[in-house]
GROMACS .gro file of C-alpha atoms in nm:
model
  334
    1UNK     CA    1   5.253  -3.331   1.444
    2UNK     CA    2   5.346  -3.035   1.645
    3UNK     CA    3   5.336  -2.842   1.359
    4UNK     CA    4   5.024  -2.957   1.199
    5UNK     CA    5   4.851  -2.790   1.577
    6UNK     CA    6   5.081  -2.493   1.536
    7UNK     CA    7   4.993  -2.440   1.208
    8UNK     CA    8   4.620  -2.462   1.299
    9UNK     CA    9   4.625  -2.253   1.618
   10UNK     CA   10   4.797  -1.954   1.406
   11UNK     CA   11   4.496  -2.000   1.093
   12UNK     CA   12   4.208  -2.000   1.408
   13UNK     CA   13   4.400  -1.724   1.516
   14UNK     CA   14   4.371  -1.531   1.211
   15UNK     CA   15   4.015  -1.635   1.168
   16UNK     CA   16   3.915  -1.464   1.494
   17UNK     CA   17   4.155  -1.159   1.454
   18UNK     CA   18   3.962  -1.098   1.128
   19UNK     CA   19   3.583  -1.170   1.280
   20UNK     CA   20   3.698  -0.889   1.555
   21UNK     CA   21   3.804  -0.680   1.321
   22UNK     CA   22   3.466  -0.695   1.122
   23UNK     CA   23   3.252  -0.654   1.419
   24UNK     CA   24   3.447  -0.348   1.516
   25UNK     CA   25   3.431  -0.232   1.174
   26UNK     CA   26   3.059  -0.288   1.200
   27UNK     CA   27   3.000  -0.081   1.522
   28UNK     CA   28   3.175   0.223   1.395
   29UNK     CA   29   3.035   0.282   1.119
   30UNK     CA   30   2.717   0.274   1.338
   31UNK     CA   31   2.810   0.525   1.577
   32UNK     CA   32   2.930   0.712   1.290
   33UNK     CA   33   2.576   0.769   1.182
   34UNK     CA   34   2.448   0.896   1.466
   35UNK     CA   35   2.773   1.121   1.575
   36UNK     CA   36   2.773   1.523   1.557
   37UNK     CA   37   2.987   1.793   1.353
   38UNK     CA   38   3.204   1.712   1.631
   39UNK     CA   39   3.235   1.310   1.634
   40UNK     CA   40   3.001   1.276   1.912
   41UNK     CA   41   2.725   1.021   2.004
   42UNK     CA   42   2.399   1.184   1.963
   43UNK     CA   43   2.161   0.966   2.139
   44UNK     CA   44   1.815   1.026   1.945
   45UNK     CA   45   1.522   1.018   2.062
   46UNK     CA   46   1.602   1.031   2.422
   47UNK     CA   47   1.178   1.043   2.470
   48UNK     CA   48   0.827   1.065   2.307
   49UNK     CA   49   0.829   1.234   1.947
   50UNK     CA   50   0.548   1.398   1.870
   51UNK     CA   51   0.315   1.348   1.491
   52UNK     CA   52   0.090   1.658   1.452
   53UNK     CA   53  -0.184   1.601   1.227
   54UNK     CA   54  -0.355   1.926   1.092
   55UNK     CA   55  -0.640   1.744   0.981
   56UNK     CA   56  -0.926   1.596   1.225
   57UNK     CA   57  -0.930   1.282   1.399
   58UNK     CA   58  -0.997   0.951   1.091
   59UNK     CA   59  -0.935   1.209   0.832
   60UNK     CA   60  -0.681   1.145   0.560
   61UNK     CA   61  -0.396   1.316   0.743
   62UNK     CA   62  -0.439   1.171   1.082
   63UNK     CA   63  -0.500   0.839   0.951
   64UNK     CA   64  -0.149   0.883   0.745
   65UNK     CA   65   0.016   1.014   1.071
   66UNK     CA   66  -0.096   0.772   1.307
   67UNK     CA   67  -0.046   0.443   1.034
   68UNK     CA   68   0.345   0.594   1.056
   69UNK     CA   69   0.370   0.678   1.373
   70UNK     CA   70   0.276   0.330   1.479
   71UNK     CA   71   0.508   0.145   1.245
   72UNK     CA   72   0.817   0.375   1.387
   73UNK     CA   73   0.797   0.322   1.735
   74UNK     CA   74   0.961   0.021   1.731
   75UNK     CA   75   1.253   0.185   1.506
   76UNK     CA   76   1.325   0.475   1.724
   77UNK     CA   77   1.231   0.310   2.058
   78UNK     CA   78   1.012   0.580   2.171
   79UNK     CA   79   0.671   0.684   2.179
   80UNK     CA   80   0.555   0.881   1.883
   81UNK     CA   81   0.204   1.035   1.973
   82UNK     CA   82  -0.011   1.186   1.757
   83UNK     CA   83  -0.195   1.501   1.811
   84UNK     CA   84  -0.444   1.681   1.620
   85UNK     CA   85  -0.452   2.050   1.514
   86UNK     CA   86  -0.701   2.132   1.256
   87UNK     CA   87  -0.772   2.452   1.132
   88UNK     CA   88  -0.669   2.706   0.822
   89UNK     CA   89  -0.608   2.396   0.589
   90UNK     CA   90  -0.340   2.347   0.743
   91UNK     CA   91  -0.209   2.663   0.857
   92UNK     CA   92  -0.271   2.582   1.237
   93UNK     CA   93  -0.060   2.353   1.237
   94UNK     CA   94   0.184   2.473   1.037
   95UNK     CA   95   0.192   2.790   1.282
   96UNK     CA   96   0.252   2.555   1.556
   97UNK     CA   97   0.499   2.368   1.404
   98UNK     CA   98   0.718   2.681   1.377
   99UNK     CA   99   0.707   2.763   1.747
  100UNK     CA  100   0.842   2.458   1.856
  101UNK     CA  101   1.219   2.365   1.929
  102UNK     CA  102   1.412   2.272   1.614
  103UNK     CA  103   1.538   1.944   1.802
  104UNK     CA  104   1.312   1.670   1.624
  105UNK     CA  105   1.050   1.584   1.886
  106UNK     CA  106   0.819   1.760   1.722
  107UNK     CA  107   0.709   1.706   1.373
  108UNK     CA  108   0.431   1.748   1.118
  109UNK     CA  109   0.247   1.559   0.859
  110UNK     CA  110   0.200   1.739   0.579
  111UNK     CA  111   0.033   1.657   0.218
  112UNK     CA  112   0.038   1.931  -0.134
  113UNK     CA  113  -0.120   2.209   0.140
  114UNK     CA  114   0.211   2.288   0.236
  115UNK     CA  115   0.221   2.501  -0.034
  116UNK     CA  116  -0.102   2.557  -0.186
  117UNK     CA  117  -0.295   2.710   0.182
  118UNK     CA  118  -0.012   2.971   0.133
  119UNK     CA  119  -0.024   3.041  -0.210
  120UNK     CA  120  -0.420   3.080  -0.149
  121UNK     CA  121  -0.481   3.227   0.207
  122UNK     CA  122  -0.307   3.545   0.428
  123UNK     CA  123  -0.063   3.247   0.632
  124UNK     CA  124   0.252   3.351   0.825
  125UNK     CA  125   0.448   3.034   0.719
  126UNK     CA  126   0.517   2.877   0.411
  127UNK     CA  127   0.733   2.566   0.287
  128UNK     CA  128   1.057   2.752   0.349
  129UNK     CA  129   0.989   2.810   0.699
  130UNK     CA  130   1.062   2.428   0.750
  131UNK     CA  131   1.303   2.138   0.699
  132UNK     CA  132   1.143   1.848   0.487
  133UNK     CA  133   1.235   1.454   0.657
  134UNK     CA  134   1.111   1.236   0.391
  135UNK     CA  135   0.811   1.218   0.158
  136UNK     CA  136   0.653   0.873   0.163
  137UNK     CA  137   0.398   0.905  -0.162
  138UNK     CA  138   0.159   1.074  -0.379
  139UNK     CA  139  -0.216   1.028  -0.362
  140UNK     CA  140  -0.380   0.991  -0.721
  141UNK     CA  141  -0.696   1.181  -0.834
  142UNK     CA  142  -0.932   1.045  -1.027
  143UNK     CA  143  -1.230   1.169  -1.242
  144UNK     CA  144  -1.551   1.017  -1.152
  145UNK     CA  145  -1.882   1.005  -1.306
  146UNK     CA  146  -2.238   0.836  -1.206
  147UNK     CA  147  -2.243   0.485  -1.359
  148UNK     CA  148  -2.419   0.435  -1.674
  149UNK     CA  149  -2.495   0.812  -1.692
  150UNK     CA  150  -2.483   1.054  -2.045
  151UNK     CA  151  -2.059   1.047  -1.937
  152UNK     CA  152  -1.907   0.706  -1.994
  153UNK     CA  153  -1.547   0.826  -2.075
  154UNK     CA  154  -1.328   1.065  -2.141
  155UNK     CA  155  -1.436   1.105  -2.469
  156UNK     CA  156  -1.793   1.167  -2.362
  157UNK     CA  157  -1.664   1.437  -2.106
  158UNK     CA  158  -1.490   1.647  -2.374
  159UNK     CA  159  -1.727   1.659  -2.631
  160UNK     CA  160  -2.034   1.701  -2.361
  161UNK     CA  161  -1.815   1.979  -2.250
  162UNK     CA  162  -1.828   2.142  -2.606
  163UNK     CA  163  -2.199   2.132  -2.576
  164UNK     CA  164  -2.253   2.310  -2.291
  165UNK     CA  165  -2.145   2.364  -1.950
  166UNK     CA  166  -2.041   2.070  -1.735
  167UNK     CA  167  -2.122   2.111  -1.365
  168UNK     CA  168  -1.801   1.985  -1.147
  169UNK     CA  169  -1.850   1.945  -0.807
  170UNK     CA  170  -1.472   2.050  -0.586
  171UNK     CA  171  -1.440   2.010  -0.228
  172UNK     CA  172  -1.291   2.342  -0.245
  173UNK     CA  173  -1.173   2.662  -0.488
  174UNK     CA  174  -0.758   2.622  -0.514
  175UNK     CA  175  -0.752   2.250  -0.392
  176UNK     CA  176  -0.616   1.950  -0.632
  177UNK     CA  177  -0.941   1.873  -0.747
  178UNK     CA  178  -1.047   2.222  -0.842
  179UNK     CA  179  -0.715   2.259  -1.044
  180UNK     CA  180  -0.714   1.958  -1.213
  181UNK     CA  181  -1.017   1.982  -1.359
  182UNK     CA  182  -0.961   2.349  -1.485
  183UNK     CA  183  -0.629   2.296  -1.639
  184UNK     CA  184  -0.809   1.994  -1.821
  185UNK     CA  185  -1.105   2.323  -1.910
  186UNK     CA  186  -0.744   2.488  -1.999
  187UNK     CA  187  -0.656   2.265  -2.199
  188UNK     CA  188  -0.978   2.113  -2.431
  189UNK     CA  189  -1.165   2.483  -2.402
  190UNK     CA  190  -1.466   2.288  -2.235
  191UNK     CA  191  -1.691   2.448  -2.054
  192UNK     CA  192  -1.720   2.410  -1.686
  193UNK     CA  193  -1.954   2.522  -1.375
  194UNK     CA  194  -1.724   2.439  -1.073
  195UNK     CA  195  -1.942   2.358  -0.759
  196UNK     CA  196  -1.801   2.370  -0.471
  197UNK     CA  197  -1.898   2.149  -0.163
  198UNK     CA  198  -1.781   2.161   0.175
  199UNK     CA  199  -1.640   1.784   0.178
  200UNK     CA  200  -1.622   1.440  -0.016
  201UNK     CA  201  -1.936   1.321   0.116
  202UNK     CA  202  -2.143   1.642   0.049
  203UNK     CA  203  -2.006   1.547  -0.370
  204UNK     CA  204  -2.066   1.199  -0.346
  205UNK     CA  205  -2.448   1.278  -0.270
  206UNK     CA  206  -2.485   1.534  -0.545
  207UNK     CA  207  -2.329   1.285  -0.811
  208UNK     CA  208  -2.507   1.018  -0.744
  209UNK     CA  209  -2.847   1.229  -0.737
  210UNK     CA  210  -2.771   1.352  -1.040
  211UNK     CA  211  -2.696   1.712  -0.925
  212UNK     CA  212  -2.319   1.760  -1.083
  213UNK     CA  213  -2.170   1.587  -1.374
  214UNK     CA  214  -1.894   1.464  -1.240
  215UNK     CA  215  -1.614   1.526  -0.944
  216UNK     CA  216  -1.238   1.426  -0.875
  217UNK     CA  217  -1.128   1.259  -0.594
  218UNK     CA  218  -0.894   1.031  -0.389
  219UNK     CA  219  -0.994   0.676  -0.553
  220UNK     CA  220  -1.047   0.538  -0.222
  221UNK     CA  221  -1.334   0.771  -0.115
  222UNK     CA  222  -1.487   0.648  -0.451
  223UNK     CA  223  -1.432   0.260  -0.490
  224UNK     CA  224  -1.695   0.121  -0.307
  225UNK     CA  225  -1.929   0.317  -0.514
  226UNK     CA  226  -1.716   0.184  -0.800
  227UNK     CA  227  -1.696  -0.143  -0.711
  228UNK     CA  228  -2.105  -0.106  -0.625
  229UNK     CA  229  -2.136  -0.021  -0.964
  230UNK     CA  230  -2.285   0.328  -0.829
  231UNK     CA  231  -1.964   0.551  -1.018
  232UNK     CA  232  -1.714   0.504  -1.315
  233UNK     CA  233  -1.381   0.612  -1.302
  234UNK     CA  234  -1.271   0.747  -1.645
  235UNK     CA  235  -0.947   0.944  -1.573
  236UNK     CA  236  -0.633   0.932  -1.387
  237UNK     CA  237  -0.434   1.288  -1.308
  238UNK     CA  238  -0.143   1.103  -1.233
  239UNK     CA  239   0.169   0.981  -1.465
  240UNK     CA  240   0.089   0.632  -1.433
  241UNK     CA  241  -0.248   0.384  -1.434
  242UNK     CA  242  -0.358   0.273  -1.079
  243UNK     CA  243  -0.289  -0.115  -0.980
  244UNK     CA  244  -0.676  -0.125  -0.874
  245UNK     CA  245  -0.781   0.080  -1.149
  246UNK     CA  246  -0.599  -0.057  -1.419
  247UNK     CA  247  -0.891  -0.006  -1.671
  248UNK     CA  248  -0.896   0.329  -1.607
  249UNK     CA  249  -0.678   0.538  -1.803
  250UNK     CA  250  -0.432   0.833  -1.759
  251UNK     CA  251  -0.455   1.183  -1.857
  252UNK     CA  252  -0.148   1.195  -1.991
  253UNK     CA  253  -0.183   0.873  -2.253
  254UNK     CA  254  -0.510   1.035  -2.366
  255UNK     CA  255  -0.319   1.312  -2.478
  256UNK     CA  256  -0.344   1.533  -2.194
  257UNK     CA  257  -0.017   1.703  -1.997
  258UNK     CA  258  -0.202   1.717  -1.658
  259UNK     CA  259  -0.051   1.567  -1.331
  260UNK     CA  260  -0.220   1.670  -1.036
  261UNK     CA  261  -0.179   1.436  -0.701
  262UNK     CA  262  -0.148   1.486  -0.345
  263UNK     CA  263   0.187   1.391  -0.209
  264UNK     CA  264   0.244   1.341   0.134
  265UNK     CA  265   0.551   1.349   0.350
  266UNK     CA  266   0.694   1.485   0.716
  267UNK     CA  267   0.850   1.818   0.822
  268UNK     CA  268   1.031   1.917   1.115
  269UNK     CA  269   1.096   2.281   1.243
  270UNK     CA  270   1.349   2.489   1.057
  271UNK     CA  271   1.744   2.439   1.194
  272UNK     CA  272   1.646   2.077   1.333
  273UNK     CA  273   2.015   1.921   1.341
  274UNK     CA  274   2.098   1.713   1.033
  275UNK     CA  275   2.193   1.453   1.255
  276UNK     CA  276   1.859   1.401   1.414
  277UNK     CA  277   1.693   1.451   1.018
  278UNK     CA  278   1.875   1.161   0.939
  279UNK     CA  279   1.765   0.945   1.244
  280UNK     CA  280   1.412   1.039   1.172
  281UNK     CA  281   1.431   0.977   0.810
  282UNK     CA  282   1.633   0.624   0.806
  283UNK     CA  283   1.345   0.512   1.099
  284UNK     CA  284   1.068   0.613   0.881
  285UNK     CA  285   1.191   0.451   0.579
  286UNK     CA  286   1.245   0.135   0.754
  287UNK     CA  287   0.851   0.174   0.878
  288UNK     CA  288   0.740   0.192   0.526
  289UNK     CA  289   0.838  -0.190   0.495
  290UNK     CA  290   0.592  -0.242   0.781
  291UNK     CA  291   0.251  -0.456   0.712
  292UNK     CA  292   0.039  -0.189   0.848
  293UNK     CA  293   0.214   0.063   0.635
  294UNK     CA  294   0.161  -0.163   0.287
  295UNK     CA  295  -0.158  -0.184   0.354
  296UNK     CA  296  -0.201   0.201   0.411
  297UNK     CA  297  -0.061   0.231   0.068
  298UNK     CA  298  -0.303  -0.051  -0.091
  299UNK     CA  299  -0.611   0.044   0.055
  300UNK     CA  300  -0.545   0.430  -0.008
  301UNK     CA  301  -0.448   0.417  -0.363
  302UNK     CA  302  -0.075   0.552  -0.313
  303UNK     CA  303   0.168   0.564  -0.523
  304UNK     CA  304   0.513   0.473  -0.310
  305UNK     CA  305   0.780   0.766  -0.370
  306UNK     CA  306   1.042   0.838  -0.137
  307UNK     CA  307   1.236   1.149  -0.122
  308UNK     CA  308   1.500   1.205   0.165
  309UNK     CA  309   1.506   1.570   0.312
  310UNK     CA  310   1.714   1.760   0.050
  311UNK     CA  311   1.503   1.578  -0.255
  312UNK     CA  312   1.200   1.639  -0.097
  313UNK     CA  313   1.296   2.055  -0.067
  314UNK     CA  314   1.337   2.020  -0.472
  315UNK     CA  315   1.006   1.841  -0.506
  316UNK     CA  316   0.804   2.084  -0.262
  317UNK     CA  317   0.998   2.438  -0.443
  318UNK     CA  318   0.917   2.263  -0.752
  319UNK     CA  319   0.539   2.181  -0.678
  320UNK     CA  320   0.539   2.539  -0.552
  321UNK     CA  321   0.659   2.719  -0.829
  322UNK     CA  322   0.373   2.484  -1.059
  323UNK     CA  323   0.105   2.612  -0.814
  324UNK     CA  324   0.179   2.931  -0.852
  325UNK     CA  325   0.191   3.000  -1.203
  326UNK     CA  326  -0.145   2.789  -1.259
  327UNK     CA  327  -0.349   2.983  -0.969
  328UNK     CA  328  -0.237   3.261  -1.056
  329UNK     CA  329  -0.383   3.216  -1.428
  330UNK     CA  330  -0.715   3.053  -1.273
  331UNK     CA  331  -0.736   3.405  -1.109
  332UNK     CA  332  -0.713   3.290  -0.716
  333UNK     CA  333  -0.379   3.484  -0.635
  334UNK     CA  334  -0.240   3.799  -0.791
   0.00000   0.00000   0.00000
C-alpha cells in the first residue's frame, strides 16, 4: 500500500516538475522577444506613441490612423494619439517624421504617396529615408460611370473612346486615378481629356451632371451613389473582384494588365531599433483582428494584405520603381 502512495507521489511529482518546466519555457521565450542585441529586456512603450496623419481630420488617412490607433492601445498598453499634419501630399509629414527620434514613439501613416509625392514634387524625403512597420492593405479603384448613361461597361468605354475623346475627371495629375486611367489610354489607344478636380466631391458633382464621362475612385466614396442607382461601377484596377462589387469586373480578366490600388501601411523614422519594429508590428497585427478594425476594412473596400517591415521595403521599392517608369512615360517627371 505504501508503495501504491509512493508510486503516486513520485508520478504527481513528475507532473508538476514538467508543468514548471513549461511555464518557464513559456516566459522565456517571451522575454526573448522583447530582449536587445545584448539579451536585455527592452520595456516598449514605456509612454504615449504617437500616429501622424498627413491627411486632414475624417479624411481617408486620419480615419485609417485613428481606426488603428484605437484598436492598439490595448496591445501596447499605452496611449497612441493621433495628430494631424497635412500639407505637400504628404510631404509635411513625411518631413516631420524624419526629424523625430528613431525610438518608435513616433510614427506615420502612410498610403501609395510615399512614393509617388516624391517621384512628382521637389520633396527632401523619400521612401528610403524611413523604416516600413507593417502594411495592413490595399485600397481598390474603381471606374465609375453615371447610371444608365451612353457608358454601361467596359465595352462601351473602349469603343466610345475610339470615337472621340472621353472626358475623365482625376482628383489630381500623378495620383492613382490619373494613372490608371492613362495606362488603360496606353493600352486600348483611346482617347482621353483628363479633368482634373480638386477632390472626390468636386467629381462626383460633374459626373452626375453630366460634365465628365466617367472618374475612378475609392468604391466607398461611390457606393451610395451605386447603391442609389445614381453611378455604375464597370471596372476594377485591382487583381481580384471586390466582395461588395462582385458584379463588377476586373481589369485584368477583361484582358487588361493594369493594377493600380492604394496600399496603406505604417513607417517609423529611419534606425528605429529592430526590437521596438517588432513590438510595434506584432501589436498592430494583433489590432487588425479587432471589430472596429474589420469593419474599417468592410466599409472601406480593402483588400487585407499584410507585409512585416522587411516585405513591406520590397513592396514600397517595388511600387516605386513601377511609378517611375510609368510617370515618366505619361511625361510628369524627367
Amino acid at each position: 500500500m505504501g508503495g501504491l502512495f509512493l508510486r503516486k507521489g513520485v508520478v504527481l511529482s513528475l507532473v508538476v516538475v514538467l508543468l514548471i518546466g513549461i511555464l518557464t519555457a513559456g516566459c522565456s521565450n517571451q522575454n526573448a522577444q522583447n530582449t536587445d542585441a545584448n539579451g536585455e529586456n527592452i520595456s516598449f512603450p514605456e509612454g504615449p506613441v504617437t500616429l501622424i496623419a498627413w491627411g486632414s481630420p475624417g479624411g481617408g488617412s486620419d480615419i485609417f490612423a485613428r481606426t488603428l490607433a484605437k484598436a492598439s492601445e490595448p496591445i501596447l498598453g499605452k496611449p497612441v494619439v493621433v495628430e494631424n499634419k497635412p500639407g505637400g501630399g504628404g510631404a509635411t509629414a513625411m518631413a516631420y517624421l524624419e526629424s523625430q527620434k528613431p525610438d518608435g514613439y513616433t510614427l506615420l501613416a502612410v498610403t501609395t504617396n510615399l512614393v509617388l509625392t516624391p517621384l512628382t514634387k521637389d520633396t527632401p524625403n523619400t521612401y528610403e529615408d524611413f523604416d516600413p512597420i507593417i502594411m495592413i492593405g490595399r485600397d481598390a479603384t474603381m471606374t465609375a460611370v453615371k447610371a444608365n448613361g451612353e457608358i454601361t461597361n467596359l465595352e462601351d468605354l473602349i469603343a466610345l473612346g475610339k470615337e472621340r475623346s472621353i472626358k475623365w475627371g482625376t482628383f489630381g495629375v500623378g495620383t492613382t486615378d490619373h494613372i490608371a486611367a492613362a495606362l488603360l489610354a496606353e493600352q486600348t489607344g483611346i482617347k482621353v481629356d483628363f479633368m482634373p478636380f480638386e477632390g472626390g466631391g468636386e467629381a462626383l458633382a460633374a459626373l452626375l451632371g453630366g460634365h465628365i464621362d466617367v472618374i475612378n475612385g475609392n468604391p466607398s466614396e461611390i457606393a451610395d451613389q451605386i447603391k442609389a442607382e445614381q453611378l455604375a461601377g464597370i471596372g476594377v484596377f485591382s487583381p481580384e473582384r471586390l466582395a461588395d462589387f462582385g458584379d463588377v469586373p476586373t481589369y485584368k480578366e477583361k484582358g487588361y494588365d493594369i493594377v493600380v490600388e492604394t496600399w496603406r501601411g505604417i513607417i517609423a523614422p529611419k534606425g528605429t531599433p529592430d526590437q521596438v519594429k517588432n513590438i510595434l508590428f506584432e501589436a498592430f497585427k494583433e489590432a487588425l483582428d479587432d471589430e472596429a478594425m474589420k469593419d474599417y476594412y468592410k466599409k472601406n473596400n480593402i483588400i487585407k494584405d499584410v507585409k512585416n517591415g522587411d516585405e513591406f521595403y520590397k513592396f514600397i521599392e517595388k511600387e516605386n520603381n513601377f511609378y517611375k517608369e510609368v510617370l515618366t512615360r505619361m511625361g510628369l517627371i524627367k
